[in-house]
XYZ file of C-alpha atoms in Angstrom:
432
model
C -18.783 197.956 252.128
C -18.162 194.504 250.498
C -14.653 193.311 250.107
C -12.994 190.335 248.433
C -9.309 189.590 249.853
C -7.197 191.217 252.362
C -6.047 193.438 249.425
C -9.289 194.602 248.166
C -10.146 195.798 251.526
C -6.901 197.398 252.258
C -7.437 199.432 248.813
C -10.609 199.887 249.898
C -9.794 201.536 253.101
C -11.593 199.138 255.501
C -9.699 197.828 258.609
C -10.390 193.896 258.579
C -10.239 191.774 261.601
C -7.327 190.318 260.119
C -5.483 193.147 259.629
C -6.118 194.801 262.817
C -4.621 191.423 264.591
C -1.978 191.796 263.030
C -1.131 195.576 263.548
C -1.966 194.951 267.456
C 0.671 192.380 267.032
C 3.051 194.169 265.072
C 2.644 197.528 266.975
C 2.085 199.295 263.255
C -0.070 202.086 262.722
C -2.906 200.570 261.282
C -3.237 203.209 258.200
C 0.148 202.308 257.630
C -0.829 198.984 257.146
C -3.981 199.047 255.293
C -1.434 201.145 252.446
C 0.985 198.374 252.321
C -1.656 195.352 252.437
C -3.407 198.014 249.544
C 0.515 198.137 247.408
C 0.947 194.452 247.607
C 4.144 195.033 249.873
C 2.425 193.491 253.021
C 0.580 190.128 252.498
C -2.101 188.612 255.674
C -2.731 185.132 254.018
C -5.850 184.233 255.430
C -8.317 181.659 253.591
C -12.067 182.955 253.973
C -12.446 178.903 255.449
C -9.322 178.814 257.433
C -11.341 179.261 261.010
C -8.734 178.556 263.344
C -6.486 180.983 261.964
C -4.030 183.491 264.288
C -3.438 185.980 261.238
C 0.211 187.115 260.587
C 1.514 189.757 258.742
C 4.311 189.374 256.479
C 6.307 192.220 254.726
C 7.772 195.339 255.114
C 7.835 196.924 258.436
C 6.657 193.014 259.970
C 8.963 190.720 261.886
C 10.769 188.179 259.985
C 8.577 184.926 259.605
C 9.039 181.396 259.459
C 7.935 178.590 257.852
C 8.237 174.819 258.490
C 7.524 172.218 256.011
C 5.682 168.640 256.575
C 3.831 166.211 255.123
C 3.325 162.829 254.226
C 5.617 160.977 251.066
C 5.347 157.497 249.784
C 7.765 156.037 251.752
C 6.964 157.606 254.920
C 3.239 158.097 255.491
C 2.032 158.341 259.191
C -0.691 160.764 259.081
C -0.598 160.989 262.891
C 3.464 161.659 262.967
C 3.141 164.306 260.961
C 0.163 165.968 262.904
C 2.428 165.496 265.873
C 5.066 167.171 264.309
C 2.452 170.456 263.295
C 1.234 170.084 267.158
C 4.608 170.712 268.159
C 5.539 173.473 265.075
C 2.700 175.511 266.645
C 3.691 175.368 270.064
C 6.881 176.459 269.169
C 5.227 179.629 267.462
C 6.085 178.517 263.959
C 3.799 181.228 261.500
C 3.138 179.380 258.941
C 3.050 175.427 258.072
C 3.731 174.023 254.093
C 2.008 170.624 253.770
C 4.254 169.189 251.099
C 1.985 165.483 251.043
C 2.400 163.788 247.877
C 1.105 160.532 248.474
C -1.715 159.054 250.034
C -4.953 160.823 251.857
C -3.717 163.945 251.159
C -6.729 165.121 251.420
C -7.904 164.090 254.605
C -4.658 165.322 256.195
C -4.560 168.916 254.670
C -7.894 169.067 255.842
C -7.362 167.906 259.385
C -4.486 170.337 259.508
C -6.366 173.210 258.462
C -8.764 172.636 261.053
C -6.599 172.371 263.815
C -4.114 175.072 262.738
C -3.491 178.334 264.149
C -0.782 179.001 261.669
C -1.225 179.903 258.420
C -1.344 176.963 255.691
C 0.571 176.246 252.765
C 0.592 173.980 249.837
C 2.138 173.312 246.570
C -0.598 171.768 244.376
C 1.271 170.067 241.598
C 2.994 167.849 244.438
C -0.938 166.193 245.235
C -1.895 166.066 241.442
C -0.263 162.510 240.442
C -1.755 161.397 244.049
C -5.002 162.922 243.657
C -5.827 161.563 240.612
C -3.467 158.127 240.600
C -2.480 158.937 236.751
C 0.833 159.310 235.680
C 2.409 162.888 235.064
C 1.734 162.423 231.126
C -1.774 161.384 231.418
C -2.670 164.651 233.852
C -4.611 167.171 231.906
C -4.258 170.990 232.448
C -7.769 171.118 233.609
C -7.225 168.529 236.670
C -4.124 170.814 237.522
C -6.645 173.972 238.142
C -9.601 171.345 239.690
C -6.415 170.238 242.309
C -5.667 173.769 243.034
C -9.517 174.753 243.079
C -9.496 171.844 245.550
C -7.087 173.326 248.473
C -9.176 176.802 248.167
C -11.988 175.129 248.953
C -9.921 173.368 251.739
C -9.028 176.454 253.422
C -5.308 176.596 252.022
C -3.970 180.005 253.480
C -1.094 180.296 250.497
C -0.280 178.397 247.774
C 3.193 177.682 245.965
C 2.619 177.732 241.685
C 5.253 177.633 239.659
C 3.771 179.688 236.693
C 7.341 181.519 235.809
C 8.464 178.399 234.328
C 6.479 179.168 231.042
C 7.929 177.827 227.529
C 10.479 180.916 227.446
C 11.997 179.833 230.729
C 12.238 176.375 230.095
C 14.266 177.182 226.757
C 16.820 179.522 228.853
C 17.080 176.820 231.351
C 18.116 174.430 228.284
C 20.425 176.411 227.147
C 22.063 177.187 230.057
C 24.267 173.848 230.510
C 23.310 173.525 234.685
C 25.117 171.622 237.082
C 22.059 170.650 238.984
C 19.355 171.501 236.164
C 16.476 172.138 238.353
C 15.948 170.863 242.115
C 13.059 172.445 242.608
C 10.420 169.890 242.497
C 7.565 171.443 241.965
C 9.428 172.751 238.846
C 11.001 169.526 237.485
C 7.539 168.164 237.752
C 5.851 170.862 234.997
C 9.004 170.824 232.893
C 9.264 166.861 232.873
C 4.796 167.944 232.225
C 5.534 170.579 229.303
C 8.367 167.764 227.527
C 5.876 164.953 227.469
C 2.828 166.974 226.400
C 4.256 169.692 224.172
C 2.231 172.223 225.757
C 2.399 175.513 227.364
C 2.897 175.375 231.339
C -1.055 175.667 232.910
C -0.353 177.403 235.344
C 1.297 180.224 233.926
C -1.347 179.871 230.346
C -4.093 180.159 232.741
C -2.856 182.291 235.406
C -6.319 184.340 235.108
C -8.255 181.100 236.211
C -6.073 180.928 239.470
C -6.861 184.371 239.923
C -10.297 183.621 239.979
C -9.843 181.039 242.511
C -7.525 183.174 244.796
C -10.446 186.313 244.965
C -13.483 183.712 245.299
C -11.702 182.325 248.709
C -8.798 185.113 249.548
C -6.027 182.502 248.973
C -2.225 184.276 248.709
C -0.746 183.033 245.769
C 3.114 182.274 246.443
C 5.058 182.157 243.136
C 7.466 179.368 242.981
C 11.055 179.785 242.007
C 10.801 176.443 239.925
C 14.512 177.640 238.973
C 16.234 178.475 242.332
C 19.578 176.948 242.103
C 20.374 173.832 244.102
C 24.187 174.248 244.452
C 26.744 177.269 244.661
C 27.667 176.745 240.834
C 24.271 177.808 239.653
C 23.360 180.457 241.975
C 22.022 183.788 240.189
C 22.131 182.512 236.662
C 20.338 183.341 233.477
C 17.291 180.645 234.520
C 16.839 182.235 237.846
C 17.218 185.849 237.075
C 14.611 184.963 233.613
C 12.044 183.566 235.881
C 12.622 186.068 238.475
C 11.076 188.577 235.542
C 8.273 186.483 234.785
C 7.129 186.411 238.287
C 7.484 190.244 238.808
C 5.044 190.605 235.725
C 2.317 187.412 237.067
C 2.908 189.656 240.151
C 1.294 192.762 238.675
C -1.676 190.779 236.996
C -2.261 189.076 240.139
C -2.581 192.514 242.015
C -4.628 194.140 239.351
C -7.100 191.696 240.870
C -6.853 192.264 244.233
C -4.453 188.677 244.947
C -2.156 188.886 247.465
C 1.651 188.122 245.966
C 4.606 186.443 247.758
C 7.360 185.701 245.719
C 9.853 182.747 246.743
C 13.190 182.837 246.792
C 16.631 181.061 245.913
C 18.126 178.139 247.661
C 21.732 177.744 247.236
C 24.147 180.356 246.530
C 26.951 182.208 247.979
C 27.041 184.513 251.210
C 28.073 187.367 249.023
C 25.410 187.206 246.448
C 22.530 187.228 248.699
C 21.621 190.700 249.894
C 22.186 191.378 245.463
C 19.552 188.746 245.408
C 17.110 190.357 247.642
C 17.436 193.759 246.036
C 16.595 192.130 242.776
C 13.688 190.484 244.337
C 12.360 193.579 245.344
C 12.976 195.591 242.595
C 12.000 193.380 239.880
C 8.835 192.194 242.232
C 7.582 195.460 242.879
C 8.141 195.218 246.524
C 6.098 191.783 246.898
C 7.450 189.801 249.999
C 10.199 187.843 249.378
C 9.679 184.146 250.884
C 13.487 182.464 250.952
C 14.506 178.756 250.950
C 17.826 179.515 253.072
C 19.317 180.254 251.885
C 22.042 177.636 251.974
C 25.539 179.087 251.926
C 27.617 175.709 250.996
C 26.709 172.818 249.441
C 29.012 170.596 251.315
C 27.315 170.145 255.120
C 24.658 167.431 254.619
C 23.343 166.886 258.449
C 24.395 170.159 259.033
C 22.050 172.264 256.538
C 19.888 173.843 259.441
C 22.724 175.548 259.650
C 23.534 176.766 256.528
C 20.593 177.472 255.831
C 20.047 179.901 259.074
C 23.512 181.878 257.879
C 21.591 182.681 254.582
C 18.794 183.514 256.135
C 19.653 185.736 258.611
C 21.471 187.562 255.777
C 18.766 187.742 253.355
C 16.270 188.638 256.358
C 18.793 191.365 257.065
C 18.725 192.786 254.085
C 14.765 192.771 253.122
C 13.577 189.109 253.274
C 10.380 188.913 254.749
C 9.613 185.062 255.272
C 12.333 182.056 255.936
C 11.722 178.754 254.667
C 12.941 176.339 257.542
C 15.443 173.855 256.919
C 16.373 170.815 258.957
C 19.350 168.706 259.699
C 17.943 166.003 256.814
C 18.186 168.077 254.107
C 19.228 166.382 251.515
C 19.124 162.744 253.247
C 15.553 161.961 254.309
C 12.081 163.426 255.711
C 12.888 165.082 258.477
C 11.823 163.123 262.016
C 10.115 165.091 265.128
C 13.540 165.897 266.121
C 15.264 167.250 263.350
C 11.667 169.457 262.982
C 12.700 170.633 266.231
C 16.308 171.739 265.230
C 15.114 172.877 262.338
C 12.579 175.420 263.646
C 15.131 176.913 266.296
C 17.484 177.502 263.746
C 15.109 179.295 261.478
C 13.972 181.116 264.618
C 17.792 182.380 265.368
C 17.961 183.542 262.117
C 14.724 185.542 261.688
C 15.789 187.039 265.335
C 19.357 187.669 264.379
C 17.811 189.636 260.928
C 14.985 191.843 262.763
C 17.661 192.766 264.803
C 19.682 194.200 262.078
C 16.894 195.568 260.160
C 14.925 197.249 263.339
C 12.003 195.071 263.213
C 12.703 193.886 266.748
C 13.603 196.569 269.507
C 16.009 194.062 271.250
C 14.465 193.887 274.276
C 14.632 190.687 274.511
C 18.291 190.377 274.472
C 18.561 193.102 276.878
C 16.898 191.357 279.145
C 18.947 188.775 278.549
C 22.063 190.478 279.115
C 20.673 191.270 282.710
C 20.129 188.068 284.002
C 23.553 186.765 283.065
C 25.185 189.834 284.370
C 23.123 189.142 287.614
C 24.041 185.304 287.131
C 19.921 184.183 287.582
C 20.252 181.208 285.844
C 16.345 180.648 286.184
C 15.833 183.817 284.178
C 18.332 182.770 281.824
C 16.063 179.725 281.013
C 13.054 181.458 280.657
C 14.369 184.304 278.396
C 16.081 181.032 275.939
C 14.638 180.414 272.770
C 14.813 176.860 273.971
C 14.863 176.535 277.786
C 14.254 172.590 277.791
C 17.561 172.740 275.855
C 19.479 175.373 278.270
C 18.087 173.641 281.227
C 19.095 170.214 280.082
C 23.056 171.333 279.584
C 23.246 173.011 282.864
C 21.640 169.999 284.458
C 23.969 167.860 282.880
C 27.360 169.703 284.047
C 26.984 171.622 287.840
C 30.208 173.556 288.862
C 31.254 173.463 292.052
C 30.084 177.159 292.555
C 26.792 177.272 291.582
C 26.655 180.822 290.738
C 28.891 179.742 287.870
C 29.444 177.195 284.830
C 31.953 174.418 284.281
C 33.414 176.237 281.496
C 35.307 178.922 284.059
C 34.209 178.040 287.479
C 35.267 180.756 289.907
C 37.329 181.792 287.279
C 34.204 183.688 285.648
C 34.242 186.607 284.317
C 31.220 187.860 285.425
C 31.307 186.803 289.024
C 34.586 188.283 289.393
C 33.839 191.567 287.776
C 30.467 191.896 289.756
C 32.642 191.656 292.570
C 35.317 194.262 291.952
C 32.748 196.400 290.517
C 30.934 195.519 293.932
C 34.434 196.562 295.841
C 34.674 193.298 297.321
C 37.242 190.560 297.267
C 38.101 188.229 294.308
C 38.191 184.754 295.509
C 39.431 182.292 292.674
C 40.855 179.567 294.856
């Protein structure tokens, strides 16, 4: 039986190879599966020309994913630092990759990523239009919009970010609504600035049905932008967000009437109390559609710190229903991020996604039991192994050896689990 997408099978009944990857993976009963790829609440991106791809599931009943952005911008465009820096994503079992290039051969590196990739591929198409076609942003038509998108199909673009819920109605809530930090999205300030200059209707929301086309023909999962997510505490869950939160649970049901697999992305800055709110409204407005989150970022006052920020939002929203964390890095804010702060950025992302499938049950904490049982037994090489970052763990206890090895210099033979392995052991205490 012929299929289109993911979804068409799943409705369809048929098992792809895709989808049986990623219940192996999982460990989900694969019916299960097929009738939550089938409701939209489970999305496998997975271009038809993507060939290098390791599928992932991501959704209800999955493991929380993450993301890490990359890419090349006019002021810093080293093709082959940023392919170092996806070398290195994958290695470090990043799911998914956003190439956020806006200048340059765009092109030729989204296509040299796809091709390498194991993880799944992002973009955001109205970031390559001005480069693609060397125009200004007044001069772009709505028809090269959909060729650029039609372009990263054909590419073998995994998921794409459109913001279609910034439509005419939006825009005129977001004017109204006196913003501290209008809108930071900039995929969104790019077809606002697009709709003021031209006087027209957003493209991507006024021909949503042509996208759809485009998503079926190559089984690209369309991620709707939150072109209104607020960029500081003050604006957090405002009439702008909530407004375009609406729109996007009604592109969401158009798009699935057609068999399109539907994330839907997610604020960035608010407070720590508003978030699991948010992620209920997500899913009830939504439909259930994973909910892809930028943070999100619980202060607005930690610039070099936002990795961490961000991965205290994060492992709240994941906790409470988020599907898919956006990684963010210690340049937030300040610059593109180098190798390094890539690096930081993924482990923190990785901590928080951990920290959430913990509290939601997606992860059967083995992993930290197992942890638990090498410190108790003081194996320091198992310790390293079992770390999320052993070239990091190593490193510090290189750095700093106690005088009793079985210990660390923070306690010595004052440590609390020497000592109690010892009286539990009915043997002698020796602290001096």
């Amino acid at each position: 039986m012929a299929y289109t997408t993911q979804m068409d099978a799943a409705a369809k009944g048929i098992l792809t190879e895709q989808m049986r990857a990623v219940a192996e993976k999982e460990g989900m009963d694969p019916d299960l599966l097929l009738a939550r790829v089938a409701a939209g609440r489970i999305a496998v991106p997975a271009n038809k020309n993507h060939k290098s791809l390791v599928p992932e599931g991501i959704g209800e009943g999955m493991r929380t994913k993450i993301n890490v952005n990359l890419g090349v911008s006019k002021d810093c465009c080293n093709l082959d630092a940023e392919l170092d820096k996806v070398k290195e994503a994958i290695n470090l079992k990043a799911e998914a990759i956003m190439d956020l290039s806006s200048y340059g051969k765009t092109g030729e590196f989204r296509r040299r990523l796809v091709e390498m990739s194991t993880a799944s591929i992002g973009t955001v198409p109205v970031y390559d239009a001005v480069g693609f076609y060397d125009k200004d942003l007044a001069d772009i038509t709505a028809d090269e919009f959909i060729r650029v998108f039609e372009q990263h199909a054909k590419d073998g673009v995994d998921f794409m970010t459109v913001h279609a819920g910034i439509n005419r109605n939006t825009a005129a809530t977001f004017a109204r609504s006196g913003r501290k930090l209008n809108i930071v999205s900039r995929g969104g300030s790019l077809l606002y600035a697009w709709m003021q200059l031209k006087g027209e209707e957003n493209p991507f929301y006024e021909r949503f049905d042509e996208l759809l086309d485009i998503c079926a023909e190559y089984d690209v999962t369309l991620s709707l932008g939150d072109a209104c997510r607020p960029g500081c505490i003050a604006d957090s869950t405002d009439a702008s967000q909530i407004h375009e939160l609406i729109t996007l649970g009604e592109l969401t049901k158009r798009a699935w009437a057609r068999h399109v697999q539907v994330m839907i992305e997610g604020p960035g800055h608010m407070r720590l109390n508003e978030i699991a709110a948010n992620v209920q409204l997500e899913k009830r407005l939504c439909h259930g559609a994973p909910f892809y989150v930028l943070g999100p970022l619980v202060t607005d006052i930690a610039p070099g710190y936002d990795h961490i920020t961000s991965a205290i939002g994060g492992a709240v929203a994941g906790a409470a229903g988020a599907d898919f964390l956006c990684y963010v890095t210690p340049a937030e804010h300040l610059r593109l991020p180098t190798y390094d702060d890539m690096r930081e950025g993924i482990f923190a992302a990785k901590i928080a996604a951990h920290a959430a499938d913990l509290a939601k049950g997606t992860d059967d904490g083995k992993w930290d039991d197992a942890m638990a049982d090498a410190r108790r037994a003081l194996d320091w090489e198992k310790m390293f192994e079992l770390a999320i970052d052993p070239e990091k763990a190593r490193r510090y206890r290189k750095e700093s050896f106690p005088e009793d090895s079985s210990t660390c210099t923070m306690c010595g033979k004052m440590c609390s689990v020497r000592n109690m392995n010892s009286v539990m052991d009915g043997k002698d205490v020796n602290i001096i």
